[in-house]
């Protein structure tokens, strides 16, 4: 009898585009962390600031510092909109 194949390790990346969403960053990150608390594999939350003119990038950076390596921030230099 042969052993059952093992599942390969995998990663989950949750990518969230943000544009002028400063007030929503903290609740979003908190809820994603709560939803994935029992997920048994490596995961990350990638927050993409699409050139916001408010404090979205600052609050996303604060969330990344608070939650650690699970939260990553990508800051675009200008608003590229959905198409890009």
Short mmCIF file of C-alpha atoms in Angstrom, two decimals:
data_model
loop_
_atom_site.label_atom_id
_atom_site.label_comp_id
_atom_site.label_asym_id
_atom_site.label_seq_id
_atom_site.Cartn_x
_atom_site.Cartn_y
_atom_site.Cartn_z
CA UNK A 1 0.00 0.00 0.00
CA UNK A 2 1.39 3.41 -0.95
CA UNK A 3 1.14 6.43 1.30
CA UNK A 4 -1.37 9.10 0.41
CA UNK A 5 0.24 12.11 -1.23
CA UNK A 6 0.71 15.07 1.04
CA UNK A 7 -0.83 18.39 0.21
CA UNK A 8 1.70 20.95 -0.93
CA UNK A 9 2.14 23.93 1.33
CA UNK A 10 0.51 27.00 -0.07
CA UNK A 11 -0.01 30.65 0.65
CA UNK A 12 -3.12 32.75 0.59
CA UNK A 13 -2.85 36.36 -0.49
CA UNK A 14 -5.83 38.61 0.08
CA UNK A 15 -5.38 41.74 -2.03
CA UNK A 16 -7.51 44.77 -1.25
CA UNK A 17 -7.36 47.94 -3.35
CA UNK A 18 -7.97 51.12 -1.35
CA UNK A 19 -8.73 54.63 -2.51
CA UNK A 20 -9.60 57.27 0.09
CA UNK A 21 -10.70 54.64 2.61
CA UNK A 22 -8.89 55.92 5.72
CA UNK A 23 -11.78 55.23 8.09
CA UNK A 24 -12.19 51.67 6.79
CA UNK A 25 -8.60 50.43 7.01
CA UNK A 26 -8.53 49.43 10.69
CA UNK A 27 -11.90 47.62 10.69
CA UNK A 28 -10.98 45.82 7.46
CA UNK A 29 -7.64 44.58 8.77
CA UNK A 30 -9.20 43.53 12.07
CA UNK A 31 -11.93 41.54 10.34
CA UNK A 32 -9.57 39.82 7.92
CA UNK A 33 -7.37 38.78 10.84
CA UNK A 34 -10.40 37.45 12.72
CA UNK A 35 -11.63 35.54 9.68
CA UNK A 36 -8.24 33.92 9.05
CA UNK A 37 -7.26 33.31 12.68
CA UNK A 38 -7.74 29.54 12.36
CA UNK A 39 -6.46 29.22 8.79
CA UNK A 40 -3.76 26.58 8.91
CA UNK A 41 -1.49 27.84 6.17
CA UNK A 42 0.64 30.94 5.61
CA UNK A 43 -1.35 33.97 4.49
CA UNK A 44 -0.93 37.67 3.92
CA UNK A 45 -3.12 40.72 3.50
CA UNK A 46 -1.87 43.07 0.78
CA UNK A 47 -3.31 46.56 1.01
CA UNK A 48 -2.85 48.50 -2.22
CA UNK A 49 -3.25 52.25 -1.77
CA UNK A 50 -4.25 53.58 -5.18
CA UNK A 51 -2.91 57.11 -4.75
CA UNK A 52 -5.33 58.18 -2.02
CA UNK A 53 -5.46 61.85 -1.10
CA UNK A 54 -6.55 61.19 2.49
CA UNK A 55 -4.78 59.28 5.31
CA UNK A 56 -5.37 55.82 3.84
CA UNK A 57 -1.68 55.06 3.32
CA UNK A 58 -0.74 56.25 6.82
CA UNK A 59 -3.43 54.13 8.45
CA UNK A 60 -2.51 51.11 6.35
CA UNK A 61 1.12 51.53 7.39
CA UNK A 62 0.02 51.74 11.03
CA UNK A 63 -1.98 48.52 10.61
CA UNK A 64 1.05 46.83 9.08
CA UNK A 65 3.14 47.85 12.10
CA UNK A 66 0.42 46.70 14.50
CA UNK A 67 -0.30 43.31 12.92
CA UNK A 68 3.19 42.48 11.71
CA UNK A 69 4.29 40.42 8.76
CA UNK A 70 0.79 39.36 7.70
CA UNK A 71 -0.05 42.86 6.51
CA UNK A 72 1.80 44.40 3.59
CA UNK A 73 1.29 47.81 2.03
CA UNK A 74 1.81 48.73 -1.61
CA UNK A 75 1.59 52.46 -2.25
CA UNK A 76 0.97 53.58 -5.83
CA UNK A 77 2.22 57.03 -6.74
CA UNK A 78 -1.04 58.14 -8.27
CA UNK A 79 -4.59 56.92 -8.77
CA UNK A 80 -4.52 54.28 -11.50
CA UNK A 81 -8.23 53.37 -11.12
CA UNK A 82 -9.62 49.88 -11.70
CA UNK A 83 -8.28 49.34 -15.19
CA UNK A 84 -4.62 49.36 -14.21
#
